[in-house]
Amino acid sequence: MDFPPWMQRALQARLDEVTVRIDHDPELSRVRGETDEAFEALFASQDVEQTPEYAEWENRYIVRKGIENERLSCRGCEMVFS
């Protein structure tokens, strides 16, 4: 089903607004900071993928992406059904 152009623009504008709010979410900011710290620790080693630091970074990155995707999904549902 194709939405009319005005509805597509309205949905995109709402998605953009929600994305900005998610970018400023305090919990997500904390998780991003932890992810960045873990990523920086990767460069202290020669064989990056074999280090515990890489595993730590990868775990934090997966959590971060999960939170981002969950928030986008929840906000998208709110947008469609409100």
PDB file of N, CA and C in Angstrom:
ATOM      1  N   MET A   1       0.850  -1.177   0.000  1.00  0.00           N
ATOM      2  CA  MET A   1       0.000   0.000   0.000  1.00  0.00           C
ATOM      3  C   MET A   1       0.890   1.232   0.000  1.00  0.00           C
ATOM      4  N   ASP A   2       0.672   2.121  -0.919  1.00  0.00           N
ATOM      5  CA  ASP A   2       1.430   3.360  -0.997  1.00  0.00           C
ATOM      6  C   ASP A   2       0.684   4.470  -0.263  1.00  0.00           C
ATOM      7  N   PHE A   3       1.438   5.195   0.557  1.00  0.00           N
ATOM      8  CA  PHE A   3       0.863   6.350   1.235  1.00  0.00           C
ATOM      9  C   PHE A   3       0.969   7.564   0.317  1.00  0.00           C
ATOM     10  N   PRO A   4       0.025   8.485   0.437  1.00  0.00           N
ATOM     11  CA  PRO A   4       0.133   9.708  -0.354  1.00  0.00           C
ATOM     12  C   PRO A   4       1.387  10.493   0.067  1.00  0.00           C
ATOM     13  N   PRO A   5       1.942  11.297  -0.836  1.00  0.00           N
ATOM     14  CA  PRO A   5       3.168  12.042  -0.532  1.00  0.00           C
ATOM     15  C   PRO A   5       3.075  12.890   0.730  1.00  0.00           C
ATOM     16  N   TRP A   6       1.932  13.523   0.981  1.00  0.00           N
ATOM     17  CA  TRP A   6       1.808  14.349   2.181  1.00  0.00           C
ATOM     18  C   TRP A   6       1.924  13.506   3.440  1.00  0.00           C
ATOM     19  N   MET A   7       1.386  12.277   3.395  1.00  0.00           N
ATOM     20  CA  MET A   7       1.473  11.405   4.564  1.00  0.00           C
ATOM     21  C   MET A   7       2.901  10.894   4.741  1.00  0.00           C
ATOM     22  N   GLN A   8       3.576  10.575   3.653  1.00  0.00           N
ATOM     23  CA  GLN A   8       4.970  10.149   3.729  1.00  0.00           C
ATOM     24  C   GLN A   8       5.822  11.250   4.355  1.00  0.00           C
ATOM     25  N   ARG A   9       5.593  12.503   3.938  1.00  0.00           N
ATOM     26  CA  ARG A   9       6.352  13.624   4.511  1.00  0.00           C
ATOM     27  C   ARG A   9       6.047  13.778   5.997  1.00  0.00           C
ATOM     28  N   ALA A  10       4.773  13.626   6.369  1.00  0.00           N
ATOM     29  CA  ALA A  10       4.387  13.749   7.778  1.00  0.00           C
ATOM     30  C   ALA A  10       5.029  12.644   8.608  1.00  0.00           C
ATOM     31  N   LEU A  11       5.014  11.426   8.104  1.00  0.00           N
ATOM     32  CA  LEU A  11       5.642  10.311   8.815  1.00  0.00           C
ATOM     33  C   LEU A  11       7.151  10.513   8.934  1.00  0.00           C
ATOM     34  N   GLN A  12       7.788  10.977   7.869  1.00  0.00           N
ATOM     35  CA  GLN A  12       9.229  11.221   7.907  1.00  0.00           C
ATOM     36  C   GLN A  12       9.569  12.322   8.904  1.00  0.00           C
ATOM     37  N   ALA A  13       8.764  13.390   8.933  1.00  0.00           N
ATOM     38  CA  ALA A  13       9.003  14.481   9.877  1.00  0.00           C
ATOM     39  C   ALA A  13       8.882  13.974  11.310  1.00  0.00           C
ATOM     40  N   ARG A  14       7.895  13.136  11.558  1.00  0.00           N
ATOM     41  CA  ARG A  14       7.710  12.582  12.906  1.00  0.00           C
ATOM     42  C   ARG A  14       8.874  11.664  13.272  1.00  0.00           C
ATOM     43  N   LEU A  15       9.310  10.848  12.338  1.00  0.00           N
ATOM     44  CA  LEU A  15      10.444   9.960  12.583  1.00  0.00           C
ATOM     45  C   LEU A  15      11.700  10.772  12.869  1.00  0.00           C
ATOM     46  N   ASP A  16      11.910  11.850  12.133  1.00  0.00           N
ATOM     47  CA  ASP A  16      13.065  12.722  12.372  1.00  0.00           C
ATOM     48  C   ASP A  16      13.011  13.323  13.774  1.00  0.00           C
ATOM     49  N   GLU A  17      11.827  13.749  14.183  1.00  0.00           N
ATOM     50  CA  GLU A  17      11.653  14.332  15.520  1.00  0.00           C
ATOM     51  C   GLU A  17      11.961  13.296  16.605  1.00  0.00           C
ATOM     52  N   VAL A  18      11.458  12.094  16.430  1.00  0.00           N
ATOM     53  CA  VAL A  18      11.695  11.024  17.401  1.00  0.00           C
ATOM     54  C   VAL A  18      13.179  10.671  17.451  1.00  0.00           C
ATOM     55  N   THR A  19      13.834  10.651  16.310  1.00  0.00           N
ATOM     56  CA  THR A  19      15.263  10.339  16.258  1.00  0.00           C
ATOM     57  C   THR A  19      16.068  11.368  17.039  1.00  0.00           C
ATOM     58  N   VAL A  20      15.721  12.629  16.906  1.00  0.00           N
ATOM     59  CA  VAL A  20      16.417  13.685  17.651  1.00  0.00           C
ATOM     60  C   VAL A  20      16.221  13.481  19.151  1.00  0.00           C
ATOM     61  N   ARG A  21      14.999  13.152  19.559  1.00  0.00           N
ATOM     62  CA  ARG A  21      14.746  12.915  20.992  1.00  0.00           C
ATOM     63  C   ARG A  21      15.546  11.731  21.507  1.00  0.00           C
ATOM     64  N   ILE A  22      15.635  10.683  20.713  1.00  0.00           N
ATOM     65  CA  ILE A  22      16.393   9.500  21.120  1.00  0.00           C
ATOM     66  C   ILE A  22      17.873   9.845  21.244  1.00  0.00           C
ATOM     67  N   ASP A  23      18.373  10.668  20.333  1.00  0.00           N
ATOM     68  CA  ASP A  23      19.782  11.067  20.381  1.00  0.00           C
ATOM     69  C   ASP A  23      20.128  11.801  21.670  1.00  0.00           C
ATOM     70  N   HIS A  24      19.150  12.439  22.295  1.00  0.00           N
ATOM     71  CA  HIS A  24      19.392  13.191  23.523  1.00  0.00           C
ATOM     72  C   HIS A  24      18.917  12.454  24.779  1.00  0.00           C
ATOM     73  N   ASP A  25      18.553  11.202  24.645  1.00  0.00           N
ATOM     74  CA  ASP A  25      18.084  10.400  25.777  1.00  0.00           C
ATOM     75  C   ASP A  25      19.228  10.168  26.762  1.00  0.00           C
ATOM     76  N   PRO A  26      19.024  10.453  28.064  1.00  0.00           N
ATOM     77  CA  PRO A  26      20.103  10.310  29.045  1.00  0.00           C
ATOM     78  C   PRO A  26      20.658   8.887  29.160  1.00  0.00           C
ATOM     79  N   GLU A  27      19.790   7.896  29.167  1.00  0.00           N
ATOM     80  CA  GLU A  27      20.265   6.513  29.287  1.00  0.00           C
ATOM     81  C   GLU A  27      21.100   6.125  28.069  1.00  0.00           C
ATOM     82  N   LEU A  28      20.621   6.499  26.913  1.00  0.00           N
ATOM     83  CA  LEU A  28      21.351   6.177  25.694  1.00  0.00           C
ATOM     84  C   LEU A  28      22.679   6.926  25.634  1.00  0.00           C
ATOM     85  N   SER A  29      22.711   8.156  26.130  1.00  0.00           N
ATOM     86  CA  SER A  29      23.969   8.910  26.182  1.00  0.00           C
ATOM     87  C   SER A  29      24.983   8.200  27.071  1.00  0.00           C
ATOM     88  N   ARG A  30      24.519   7.679  28.202  1.00  0.00           N
ATOM     89  CA  ARG A  30      25.404   6.946  29.108  1.00  0.00           C
ATOM     90  C   ARG A  30      25.947   5.698  28.424  1.00  0.00           C
ATOM     91  N   VAL A  31      25.062   4.956  27.762  1.00  0.00           N
ATOM     92  CA  VAL A  31      25.466   3.723  27.081  1.00  0.00           C
ATOM     93  C   VAL A  31      26.436   4.042  25.945  1.00  0.00           C
ATOM     94  N   ARG A  32      26.179   5.126  25.216  1.00  0.00           N
ATOM     95  CA  ARG A  32      27.105   5.530  24.150  1.00  0.00           C
ATOM     96  C   ARG A  32      28.483   5.850  24.710  1.00  0.00           C
ATOM     97  N   GLY A  33      28.511   6.550  25.851  1.00  0.00           N
ATOM     98  CA  GLY A  33      29.787   6.875  26.481  1.00  0.00           C
ATOM     99  C   GLY A  33      30.554   5.628  26.867  1.00  0.00           C
ATOM    100  N   GLU A  34      29.865   4.662  27.439  1.00  0.00           N
ATOM    101  CA  GLU A  34      30.512   3.403  27.813  1.00  0.00           C
ATOM    102  C   GLU A  34      31.025   2.670  26.576  1.00  0.00           C
ATOM    103  N   THR A  35      30.229   2.706  25.516  1.00  0.00           N
ATOM    104  CA  THR A  35      30.632   2.059  24.263  1.00  0.00           C
ATOM    105  C   THR A  35      31.884   2.722  23.706  1.00  0.00           C
ATOM    106  N   ASP A  36      31.909   4.032  23.721  1.00  0.00           N
ATOM    107  CA  ASP A  36      33.078   4.766  23.209  1.00  0.00           C
ATOM    108  C   ASP A  36      34.331   4.457  24.028  1.00  0.00           C
ATOM    109  N   GLU A  37      34.196   4.392  25.355  1.00  0.00           N
ATOM    110  CA  GLU A  37      35.344   4.057  26.208  1.00  0.00           C
ATOM    111  C   GLU A  37      35.862   2.659  25.894  1.00  0.00           C
ATOM    112  N   ALA A  38      34.961   1.716  25.745  1.00  0.00           N
ATOM    113  CA  ALA A  38      35.373   0.346  25.442  1.00  0.00           C
ATOM    114  C   ALA A  38      36.049   0.278  24.068  1.00  0.00           C
ATOM    115  N   PHE A  39      35.553   1.052  23.120  1.00  0.00           N
ATOM    116  CA  PHE A  39      36.139   1.068  21.781  1.00  0.00           C
ATOM    117  C   PHE A  39      37.563   1.626  21.822  1.00  0.00           C
ATOM    118  N   GLU A  40      37.778   2.686  22.581  1.00  0.00           N
ATOM    119  CA  GLU A  40      39.112   3.281  22.702  1.00  0.00           C
ATOM    120  C   GLU A  40      40.111   2.295  23.302  1.00  0.00           C
ATOM    121  N   ALA A  41      39.645   1.458  24.208  1.00  0.00           N
ATOM    122  CA  ALA A  41      40.529   0.468  24.826  1.00  0.00           C
ATOM    123  C   ALA A  41      41.001  -0.577  23.813  1.00  0.00           C
ATOM    124  N   LEU A  42      40.287  -0.713  22.710  1.00  0.00           N
ATOM    125  CA  LEU A  42      40.671  -1.688  21.688  1.00  0.00           C
ATOM    126  C   LEU A  42      42.054  -1.408  21.115  1.00  0.00           C
ATOM    127  N   PHE A  43      42.408  -0.155  20.982  1.00  0.00           N
ATOM    128  CA  PHE A  43      43.635   0.207  20.303  1.00  0.00           C
ATOM    129  C   PHE A  43      44.880   0.047  21.167  1.00  0.00           C
ATOM    130  N   ALA A  44      44.726  -0.404  22.382  1.00  0.00           N
ATOM    131  CA  ALA A  44      45.869  -0.643  23.254  1.00  0.00           C
ATOM    132  C   ALA A  44      46.515  -1.997  22.952  1.00  0.00           C
ATOM    133  N   SER A  45      45.896  -2.772  22.083  1.00  0.00           N
ATOM    134  CA  SER A  45      46.363  -4.126  21.804  1.00  0.00           C
ATOM    135  C   SER A  45      46.667  -4.300  20.323  1.00  0.00           C
ATOM    136  N   GLN A  46      47.513  -5.297  19.998  1.00  0.00           N
ATOM    137  CA  GLN A  46      47.849  -5.579  18.604  1.00  0.00           C
ATOM    138  C   GLN A  46      46.762  -6.412  17.915  1.00  0.00           C
ATOM    139  N   ASP A  47      46.355  -7.503  18.513  1.00  0.00           N
ATOM    140  CA  ASP A  47      45.359  -8.405  17.928  1.00  0.00           C
ATOM    141  C   ASP A  47      43.992  -8.088  18.554  1.00  0.00           C
ATOM    142  N   VAL A  48      43.346  -7.096  18.013  1.00  0.00           N
ATOM    143  CA  VAL A  48      42.156  -6.506  18.608  1.00  0.00           C
ATOM    144  C   VAL A  48      41.037  -7.515  18.849  1.00  0.00           C
ATOM    145  N   GLU A  49      40.709  -8.324  17.861  1.00  0.00           N
ATOM    146  CA  GLU A  49      39.544  -9.207  17.975  1.00  0.00           C
ATOM    147  C   GLU A  49      39.728 -10.323  18.994  1.00  0.00           C
ATOM    148  N   GLN A  50      40.941 -10.554  19.443  1.00  0.00           N
ATOM    149  CA  GLN A  50      41.197 -11.626  20.406  1.00  0.00           C
ATOM    150  C   GLN A  50      41.263 -11.120  21.845  1.00  0.00           C
ATOM    151  N   THR A  51      40.996  -9.854  22.059  1.00  0.00           N
ATOM    152  CA  THR A  51      41.137  -9.277  23.400  1.00  0.00           C
ATOM    153  C   THR A  51      39.811  -9.232  24.137  1.00  0.00           C
ATOM    154  N   PRO A  52      39.874  -9.226  25.453  1.00  0.00           N
ATOM    155  CA  PRO A  52      38.646  -9.041  26.237  1.00  0.00           C
ATOM    156  C   PRO A  52      38.042  -7.653  26.005  1.00  0.00           C
ATOM    157  N   GLU A  53      38.895  -6.679  25.674  1.00  0.00           N
ATOM    158  CA  GLU A  53      38.390  -5.333  25.408  1.00  0.00           C
ATOM    159  C   GLU A  53      37.472  -5.320  24.186  1.00  0.00           C
ATOM    160  N   TYR A  54      37.840  -6.113  23.174  1.00  0.00           N
ATOM    161  CA  TYR A  54      36.996  -6.185  21.979  1.00  0.00           C
ATOM    162  C   TYR A  54      35.645  -6.805  22.338  1.00  0.00           C
ATOM    163  N   ALA A  55      35.681  -7.863  23.107  1.00  0.00           N
ATOM    164  CA  ALA A  55      34.427  -8.514  23.523  1.00  0.00           C
ATOM    165  C   ALA A  55      33.568  -7.534  24.323  1.00  0.00           C
ATOM    166  N   GLU A  56      34.212  -6.749  25.188  1.00  0.00           N
ATOM    167  CA  GLU A  56      33.480  -5.754  25.983  1.00  0.00           C
ATOM    168  C   GLU A  56      32.863  -4.701  25.067  1.00  0.00           C
ATOM    169  N   TRP A  57      33.644  -4.201  24.117  1.00  0.00           N
ATOM    170  CA  TRP A  57      33.123  -3.208  23.183  1.00  0.00           C
ATOM    171  C   TRP A  57      31.959  -3.782  22.375  1.00  0.00           C
ATOM    172  N   GLU A  58      32.150  -4.992  21.872  1.00  0.00           N
ATOM    173  CA  GLU A  58      31.110  -5.614  21.055  1.00  0.00           C
ATOM    174  C   GLU A  58      29.820  -5.786  21.853  1.00  0.00           C
ATOM    175  N   ASN A  59      29.930  -6.223  23.098  1.00  0.00           N
ATOM    176  CA  ASN A  59      28.748  -6.390  23.941  1.00  0.00           C
ATOM    177  C   ASN A  59      28.031  -5.068  24.160  1.00  0.00           C
ATOM    178  N   ARG A  60      28.794  -4.026  24.457  1.00  0.00           N
ATOM    179  CA  ARG A  60      28.186  -2.709  24.693  1.00  0.00           C
ATOM    180  C   ARG A  60      27.564  -2.155  23.409  1.00  0.00           C
ATOM    181  N   TYR A  61      28.201  -2.398  22.289  1.00  0.00           N
ATOM    182  CA  TYR A  61      27.673  -1.930  21.009  1.00  0.00           C
ATOM    183  C   TYR A  61      26.338  -2.610  20.704  1.00  0.00           C
ATOM    184  N   ILE A  62      26.256  -3.898  20.954  1.00  0.00           N
ATOM    185  CA  ILE A  62      25.016  -4.647  20.727  1.00  0.00           C
ATOM    186  C   ILE A  62      23.905  -4.120  21.625  1.00  0.00           C
ATOM    187  N   VAL A  63      24.223  -3.844  22.895  1.00  0.00           N
ATOM    188  CA  VAL A  63      23.227  -3.294  23.817  1.00  0.00           C
ATOM    189  C   VAL A  63      22.749  -1.936  23.317  1.00  0.00           C
ATOM    190  N   ARG A  64      23.697  -1.090  22.921  1.00  0.00           N
ATOM    191  CA  ARG A  64      23.349   0.242  22.423  1.00  0.00           C
ATOM    192  C   ARG A  64      22.424   0.159  21.217  1.00  0.00           C
ATOM    193  N   LYS A  65      22.774  -0.681  20.257  1.00  0.00           N
ATOM    194  CA  LYS A  65      21.939  -0.810  19.070  1.00  0.00           C
ATOM    195  C   LYS A  65      20.561  -1.352  19.425  1.00  0.00           C
ATOM    196  N   GLY A  66      20.518  -2.261  20.383  1.00  0.00           N
ATOM    197  CA  GLY A  66      19.225  -2.799  20.812  1.00  0.00           C
ATOM    198  C   GLY A  66      18.336  -1.722  21.415  1.00  0.00           C
ATOM    199  N   ILE A  67      18.928  -0.874  22.265  1.00  0.00           N
ATOM    200  CA  ILE A  67      18.159   0.212  22.877  1.00  0.00           C
ATOM    201  C   ILE A  67      17.680   1.185  21.800  1.00  0.00           C
ATOM    202  N   GLU A  68      18.583   1.558  20.883  1.00  0.00           N
ATOM    203  CA  GLU A  68      18.195   2.474  19.810  1.00  0.00           C
ATOM    204  C   GLU A  68      17.051   1.897  18.978  1.00  0.00           C
ATOM    205  N   ASN A  69      17.179   0.643  18.585  1.00  0.00           N
ATOM    206  CA  ASN A  69      16.146   0.016  17.759  1.00  0.00           C
ATOM    207  C   ASN A  69      14.825  -0.115  18.502  1.00  0.00           C
ATOM    208  N   GLU A  70      14.893  -0.446  19.783  1.00  0.00           N
ATOM    209  CA  GLU A  70      13.676  -0.569  20.576  1.00  0.00           C
ATOM    210  C   GLU A  70      12.963   0.774  20.687  1.00  0.00           C
ATOM    211  N   ARG A  71      13.739   1.818  20.961  1.00  0.00           N
ATOM    212  CA  ARG A  71      13.129   3.140  21.085  1.00  0.00           C
ATOM    213  C   ARG A  71      12.529   3.600  19.757  1.00  0.00           C
ATOM    214  N   LEU A  72      13.251   3.386  18.675  1.00  0.00           N
ATOM    215  CA  LEU A  72      12.712   3.761  17.372  1.00  0.00           C
ATOM    216  C   LEU A  72      11.437   2.995  17.063  1.00  0.00           C
ATOM    217  N   SER A  73      11.436   1.719  17.388  1.00  0.00           N
ATOM    218  CA  SER A  73      10.267   0.885  17.129  1.00  0.00           C
ATOM    219  C   SER A  73       9.084   1.337  17.973  1.00  0.00           C
ATOM    220  N   CYS A  74       9.322   1.561  19.259  1.00  0.00           N
ATOM    221  CA  CYS A  74       8.239   1.985  20.155  1.00  0.00           C
ATOM    222  C   CYS A  74       7.673   3.339  19.739  1.00  0.00           C
ATOM    223  N   ARG A  75       8.570   4.264  19.418  1.00  0.00           N
ATOM    224  CA  ARG A  75       8.114   5.586  19.008  1.00  0.00           C
ATOM    225  C   ARG A  75       7.397   5.531  17.679  1.00  0.00           C
ATOM    226  N   GLY A  76       7.852   4.657  16.795  1.00  0.00           N
ATOM    227  CA  GLY A  76       7.183   4.506  15.514  1.00  0.00           C
ATOM    228  C   GLY A  76       5.774   3.977  15.692  1.00  0.00           C
ATOM    229  N   CYS A  77       5.593   3.021  16.612  1.00  0.00           N
ATOM    230  CA  CYS A  77       4.255   2.484  16.877  1.00  0.00           C
ATOM    231  C   CYS A  77       3.361   3.559  17.482  1.00  0.00           C
ATOM    232  N   GLU A  78       3.926   4.352  18.398  1.00  0.00           N
ATOM    233  CA  GLU A  78       3.142   5.436  18.995  1.00  0.00           C
ATOM    234  C   GLU A  78       2.690   6.402  17.917  1.00  0.00           C
ATOM    235  N   MET A  79       3.588   6.686  16.984  1.00  0.00           N
ATOM    236  CA  MET A  79       3.297   7.633  15.922  1.00  0.00           C
ATOM    237  C   MET A  79       2.159   7.110  15.045  1.00  0.00           C
ATOM    238  N   VAL A  80       2.213   5.853  14.685  1.00  0.00           N
ATOM    239  CA  VAL A  80       1.214   5.283  13.776  1.00  0.00           C
ATOM    240  C   VAL A  80      -0.146   5.173  14.450  1.00  0.00           C
ATOM    241  N   PHE A  81      -0.151   4.806  15.736  1.00  0.00           N
ATOM    242  CA  PHE A  81      -1.418   4.531  16.403  1.00  0.00           C
ATOM    243  C   PHE A  81      -1.951   5.691  17.220  1.00  0.00           C
ATOM    244  N   SER A  82      -1.272   6.842  17.192  1.00  0.00           N
ATOM    245  CA  SER A  82      -1.800   7.971  17.968  1.00  0.00           C
ATOM    246  C   SER A  82      -2.527   8.951  17.089  1.00  0.00           C
TER     247      SER A  82
END
